[in-house]
XYZ file of C-alpha atoms in Angstrom:
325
model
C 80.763 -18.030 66.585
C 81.846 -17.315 70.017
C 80.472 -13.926 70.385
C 76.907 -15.514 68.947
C 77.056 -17.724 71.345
C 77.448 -15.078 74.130
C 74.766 -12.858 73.065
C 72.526 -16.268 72.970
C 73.736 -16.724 76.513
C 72.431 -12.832 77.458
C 69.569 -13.039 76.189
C 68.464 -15.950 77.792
C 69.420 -14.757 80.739
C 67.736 -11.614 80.357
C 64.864 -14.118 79.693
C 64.820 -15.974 82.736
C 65.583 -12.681 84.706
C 63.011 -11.289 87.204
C 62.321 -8.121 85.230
C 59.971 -9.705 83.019
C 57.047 -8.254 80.152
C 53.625 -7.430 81.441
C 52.582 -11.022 80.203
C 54.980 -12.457 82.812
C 53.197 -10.772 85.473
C 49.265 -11.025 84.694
C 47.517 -14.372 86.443
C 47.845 -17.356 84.360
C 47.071 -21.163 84.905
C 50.093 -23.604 85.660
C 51.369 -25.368 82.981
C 51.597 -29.003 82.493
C 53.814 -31.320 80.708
C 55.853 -33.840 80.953
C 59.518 -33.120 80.658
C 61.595 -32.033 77.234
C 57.868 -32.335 75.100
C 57.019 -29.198 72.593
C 53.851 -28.052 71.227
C 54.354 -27.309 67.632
C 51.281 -25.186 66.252
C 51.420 -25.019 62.540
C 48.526 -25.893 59.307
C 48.655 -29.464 58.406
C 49.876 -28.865 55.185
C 53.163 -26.659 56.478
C 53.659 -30.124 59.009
C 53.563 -32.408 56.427
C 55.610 -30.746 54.204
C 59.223 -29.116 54.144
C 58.561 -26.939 57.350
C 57.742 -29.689 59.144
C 60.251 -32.153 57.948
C 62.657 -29.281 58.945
C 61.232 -28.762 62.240
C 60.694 -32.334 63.053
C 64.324 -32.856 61.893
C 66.020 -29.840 64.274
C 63.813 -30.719 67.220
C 64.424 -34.281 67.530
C 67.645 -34.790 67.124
C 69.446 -36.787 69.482
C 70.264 -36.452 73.023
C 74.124 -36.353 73.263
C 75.654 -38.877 75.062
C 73.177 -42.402 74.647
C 74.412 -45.520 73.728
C 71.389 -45.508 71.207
C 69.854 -42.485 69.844
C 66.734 -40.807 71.408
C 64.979 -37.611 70.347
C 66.368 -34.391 72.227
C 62.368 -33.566 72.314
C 59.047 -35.191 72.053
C 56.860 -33.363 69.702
C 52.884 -33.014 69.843
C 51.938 -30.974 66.422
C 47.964 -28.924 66.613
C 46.793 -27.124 64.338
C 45.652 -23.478 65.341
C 42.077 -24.093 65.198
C 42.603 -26.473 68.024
C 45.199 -24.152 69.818
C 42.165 -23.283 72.469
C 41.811 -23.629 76.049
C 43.953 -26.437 77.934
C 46.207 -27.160 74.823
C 47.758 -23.448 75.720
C 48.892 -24.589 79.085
C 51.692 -26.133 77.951
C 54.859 -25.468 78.974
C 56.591 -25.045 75.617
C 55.389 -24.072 72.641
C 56.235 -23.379 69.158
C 53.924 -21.334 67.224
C 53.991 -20.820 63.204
C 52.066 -18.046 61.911
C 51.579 -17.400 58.142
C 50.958 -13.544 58.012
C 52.266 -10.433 56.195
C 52.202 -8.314 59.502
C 54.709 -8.554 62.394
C 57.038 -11.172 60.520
C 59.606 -12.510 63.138
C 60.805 -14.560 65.593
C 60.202 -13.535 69.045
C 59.712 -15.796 72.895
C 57.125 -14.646 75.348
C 57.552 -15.645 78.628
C 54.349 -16.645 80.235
C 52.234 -15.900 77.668
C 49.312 -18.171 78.612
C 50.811 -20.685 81.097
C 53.307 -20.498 84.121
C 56.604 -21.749 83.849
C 55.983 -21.345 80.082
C 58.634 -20.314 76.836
C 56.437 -19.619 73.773
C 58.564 -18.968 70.609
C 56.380 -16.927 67.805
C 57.484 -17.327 64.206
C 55.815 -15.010 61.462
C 56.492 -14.874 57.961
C 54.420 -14.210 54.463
C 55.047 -17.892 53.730
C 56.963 -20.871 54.540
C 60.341 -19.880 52.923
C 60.052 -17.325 55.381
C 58.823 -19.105 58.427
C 61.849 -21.428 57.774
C 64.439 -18.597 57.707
C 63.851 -17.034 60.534
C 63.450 -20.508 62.651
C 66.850 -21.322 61.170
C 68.399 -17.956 62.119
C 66.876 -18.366 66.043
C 67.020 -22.531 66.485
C 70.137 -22.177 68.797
C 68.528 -19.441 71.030
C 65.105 -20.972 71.077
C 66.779 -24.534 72.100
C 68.812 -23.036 74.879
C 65.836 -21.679 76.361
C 63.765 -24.331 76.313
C 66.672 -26.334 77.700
C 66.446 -23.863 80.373
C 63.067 -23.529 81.050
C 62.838 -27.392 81.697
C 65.779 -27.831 83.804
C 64.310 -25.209 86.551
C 60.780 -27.284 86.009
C 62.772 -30.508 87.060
C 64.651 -28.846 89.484
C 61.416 -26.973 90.904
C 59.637 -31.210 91.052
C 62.881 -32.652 92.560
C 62.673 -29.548 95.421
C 59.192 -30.590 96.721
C 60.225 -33.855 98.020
C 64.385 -33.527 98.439
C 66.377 -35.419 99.897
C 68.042 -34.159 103.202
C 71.027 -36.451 103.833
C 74.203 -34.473 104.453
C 77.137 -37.112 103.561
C 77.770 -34.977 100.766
C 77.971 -31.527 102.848
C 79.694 -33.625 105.787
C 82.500 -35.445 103.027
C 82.904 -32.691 100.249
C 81.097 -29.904 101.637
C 78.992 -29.753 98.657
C 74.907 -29.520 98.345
C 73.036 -31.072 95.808
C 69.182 -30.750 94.655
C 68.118 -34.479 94.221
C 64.563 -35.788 95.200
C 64.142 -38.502 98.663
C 63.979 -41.296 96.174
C 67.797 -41.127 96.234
C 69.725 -43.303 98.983
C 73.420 -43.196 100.002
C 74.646 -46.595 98.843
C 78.499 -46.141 99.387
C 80.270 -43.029 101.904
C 84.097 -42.752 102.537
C 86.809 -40.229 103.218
C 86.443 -38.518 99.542
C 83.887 -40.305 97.693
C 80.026 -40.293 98.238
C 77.647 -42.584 96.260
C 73.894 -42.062 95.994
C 71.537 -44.267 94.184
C 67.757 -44.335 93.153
C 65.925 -47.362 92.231
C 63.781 -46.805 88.619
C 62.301 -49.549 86.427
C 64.866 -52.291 85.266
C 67.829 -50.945 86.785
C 68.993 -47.701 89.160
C 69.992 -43.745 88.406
C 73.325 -43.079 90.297
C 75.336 -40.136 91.538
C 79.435 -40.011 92.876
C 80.888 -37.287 93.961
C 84.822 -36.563 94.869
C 87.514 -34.866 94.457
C 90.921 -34.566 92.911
C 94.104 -31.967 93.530
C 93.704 -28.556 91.827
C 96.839 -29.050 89.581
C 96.429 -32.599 87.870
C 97.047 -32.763 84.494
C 93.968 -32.622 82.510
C 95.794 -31.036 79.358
C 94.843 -33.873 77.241
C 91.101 -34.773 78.262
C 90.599 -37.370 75.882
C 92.926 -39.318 77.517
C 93.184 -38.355 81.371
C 89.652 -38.453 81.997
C 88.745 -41.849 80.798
C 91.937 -42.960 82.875
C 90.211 -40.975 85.798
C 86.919 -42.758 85.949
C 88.522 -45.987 85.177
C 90.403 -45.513 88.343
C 87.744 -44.539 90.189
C 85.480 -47.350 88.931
C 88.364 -49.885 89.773
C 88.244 -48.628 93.845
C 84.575 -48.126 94.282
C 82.558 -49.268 91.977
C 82.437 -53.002 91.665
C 80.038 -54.978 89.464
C 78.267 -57.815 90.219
C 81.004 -60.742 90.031
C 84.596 -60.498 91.665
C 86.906 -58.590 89.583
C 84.335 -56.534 88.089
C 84.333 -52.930 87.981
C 83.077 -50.191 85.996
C 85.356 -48.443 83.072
C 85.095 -46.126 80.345
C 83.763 -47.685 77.076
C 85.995 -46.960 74.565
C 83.691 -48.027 71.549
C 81.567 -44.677 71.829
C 83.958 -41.593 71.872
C 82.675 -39.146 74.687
C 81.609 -35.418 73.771
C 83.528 -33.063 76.091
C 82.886 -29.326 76.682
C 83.568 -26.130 78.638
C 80.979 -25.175 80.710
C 80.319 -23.460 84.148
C 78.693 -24.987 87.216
C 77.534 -22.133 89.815
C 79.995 -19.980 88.336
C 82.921 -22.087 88.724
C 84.759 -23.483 85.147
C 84.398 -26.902 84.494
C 84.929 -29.551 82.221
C 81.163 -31.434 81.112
C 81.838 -35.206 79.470
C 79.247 -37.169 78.042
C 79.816 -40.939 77.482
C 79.197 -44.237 77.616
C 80.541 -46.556 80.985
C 80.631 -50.697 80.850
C 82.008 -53.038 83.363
C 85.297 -54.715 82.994
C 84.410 -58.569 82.795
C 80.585 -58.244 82.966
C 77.614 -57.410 80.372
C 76.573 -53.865 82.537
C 76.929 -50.645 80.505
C 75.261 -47.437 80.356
C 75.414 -43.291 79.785
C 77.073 -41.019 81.915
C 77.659 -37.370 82.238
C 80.486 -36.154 84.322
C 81.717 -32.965 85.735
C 85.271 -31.907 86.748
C 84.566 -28.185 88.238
C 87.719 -25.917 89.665
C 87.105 -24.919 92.811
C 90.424 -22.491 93.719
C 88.955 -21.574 96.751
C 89.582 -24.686 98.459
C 92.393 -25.766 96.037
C 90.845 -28.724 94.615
C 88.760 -29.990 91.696
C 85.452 -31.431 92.612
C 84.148 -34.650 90.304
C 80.057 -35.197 90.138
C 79.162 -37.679 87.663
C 75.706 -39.411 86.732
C 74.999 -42.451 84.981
C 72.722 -44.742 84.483
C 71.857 -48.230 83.807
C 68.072 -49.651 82.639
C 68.335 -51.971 79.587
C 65.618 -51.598 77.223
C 64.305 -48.443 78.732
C 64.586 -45.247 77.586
C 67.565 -43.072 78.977
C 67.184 -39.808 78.393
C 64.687 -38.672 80.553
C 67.194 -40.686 83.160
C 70.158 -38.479 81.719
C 68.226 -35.308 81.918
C 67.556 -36.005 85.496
C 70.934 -36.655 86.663
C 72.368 -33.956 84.590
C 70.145 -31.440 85.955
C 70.589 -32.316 89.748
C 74.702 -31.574 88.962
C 73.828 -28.322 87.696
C 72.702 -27.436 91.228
C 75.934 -27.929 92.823
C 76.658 -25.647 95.652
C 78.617 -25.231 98.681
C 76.828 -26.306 101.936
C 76.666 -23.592 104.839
């Protein structure tokens, strides 16, 4: 499982690497969008039926971490006689073709739109089509995964935000658009906030020593940002602070931020003696270099509205953690 998830890793970045396939390279239109939605070109009857129940099932299940579940994806099914013109420009797309000839799975880069991943599935009949999506679901997600976060992160760069608390307190850079203000900055902890409908996106950054004891995650890190929430995060009466909700258990992974290993928790935060909750993602990445371990964690909080786009957002602006010149 580990080495399959390796070679998935290569060959996306192979995929996203500048040597790319003649398509990659001819002139094509920009694509359009909006963020984490799919084009799925299939026959009517194929959607309807148990190819599309699969596909519909695979692609929209739920973005991890939200206190109520959203689809990882927002799908918009055509049919190939309809597959003309503008409908190409999008910036994902999933194409089913029922054919004897070339049967496979296979991503183009570019193929008619740029930034664009388009995944081509070919088999004599469904049965078919369904096997090899099966076989490539993992790689195909991972890509498309990629291919949005560097379209957020390439919207967020035309209008960023230039502050430089966070270079100036943790010598740290982050990609985050000018909607984002600094609402709290101390000796080790910088707070930025942006105002959205119903509530606000938010970003803290800090750090802890290299050494402390994170050999039992489950535990240490909701202790952590309970901690943390306690000193600088107050809600909105006295004695009110933000925690960990321990209703929702958190996924936790190993990941790598620019390189660096790290520690990725997704969750749920509420605040101690107040009706305020939310998602959150959080980050605990190693730097040795400077013998410390830097903290960057999003969350979120807009009741009724929809969060994942939110999530997305914050989680992608973490990813481009660097360290300031």
């Amino acid at each position: 499982m580990i080495l399959k998830k390796k070679l998935q890793l290569l060959l996306i970045n192979l995929l996203f690497a500048s040597c790319q396939s003649d398509s990659s390279k001819a002139f094509v239109p920009e694509s359009n969008g909006n963020i984490n939605t799919l084009t799925v070109v299939m026959d009517k009857g194929s959607w309807v039926g148990d190819l599309g129940k699969k596909i519909k099932k695979v692609l929209t299940e739920p973005y991890e971490g939200l206190p109520f579940d959203e689809p990882k994806y927002d799908l918009y099914h055509l049919e190939s006689s309809i597959f003309t013109g503008f409908a190409r420009s999008s910036r994902n797309i999933i194409v089913f073709n029922k054919d004897t000839t070339d049967q496979g799975f296979r991503i183009i880069k570019n193929l008619w739109a740029r930034p664009q991943i388009t995944a081509i599935i070919t088999g004599e009949d469904e049965a078919v089509m369904s096997f090899y999506f099966e076989e490539n679901k993992d790689l195909l997600m991972r890509s498309i995964d990629e291919n949005e976060r560097i379209e957020k992160i390439r919207r967020m760069s035309i209008s960023p935000n230039k502050d430089k608390e966070l270079k100036e307190r943790l010598g740290i850079a982050l990609t985050f658009p000018d909607a984002y203000e600094t609402v709290k900055d101390t000796t080790n902890f910088v707070w930025i906030e942006k105002q959205v409908v119903k509530g606000h996106l938010n970003i803290i950054a800090y750090t802890l020593p290299l050494d402390i004891d994170l050999k039992k995650i489950e535990e240490r890190i909701p202790k952590i940002r309970d901690s943390i929430g306690e000193i600088f995060i107050p809600g909105r009466v006295p004695g009110s602070y933000m925690i960990t909700e321990r209703a929702y258990l958190p996924y936790y992974y190993k990941t790598k931020v620019n390189r660096l290993d790290a520690i990725l928790t997704k969750g749920t935060w509420e605040v101690q003696n107040d009706f305020m909750a939310g998602p959150y993602v959080n980050y605990i990445i190693n730097d040795t270099i400077n013998k410390r371990k830097i903290v960057i964690e999003g969350f979120s909080f807009a009741p009724s509205e929809s969060k994942r786009n939110y999530m997305f957002e914050l989680n992608t602006i973490i990813t481009t953690m660097k360290f300031a010149n």
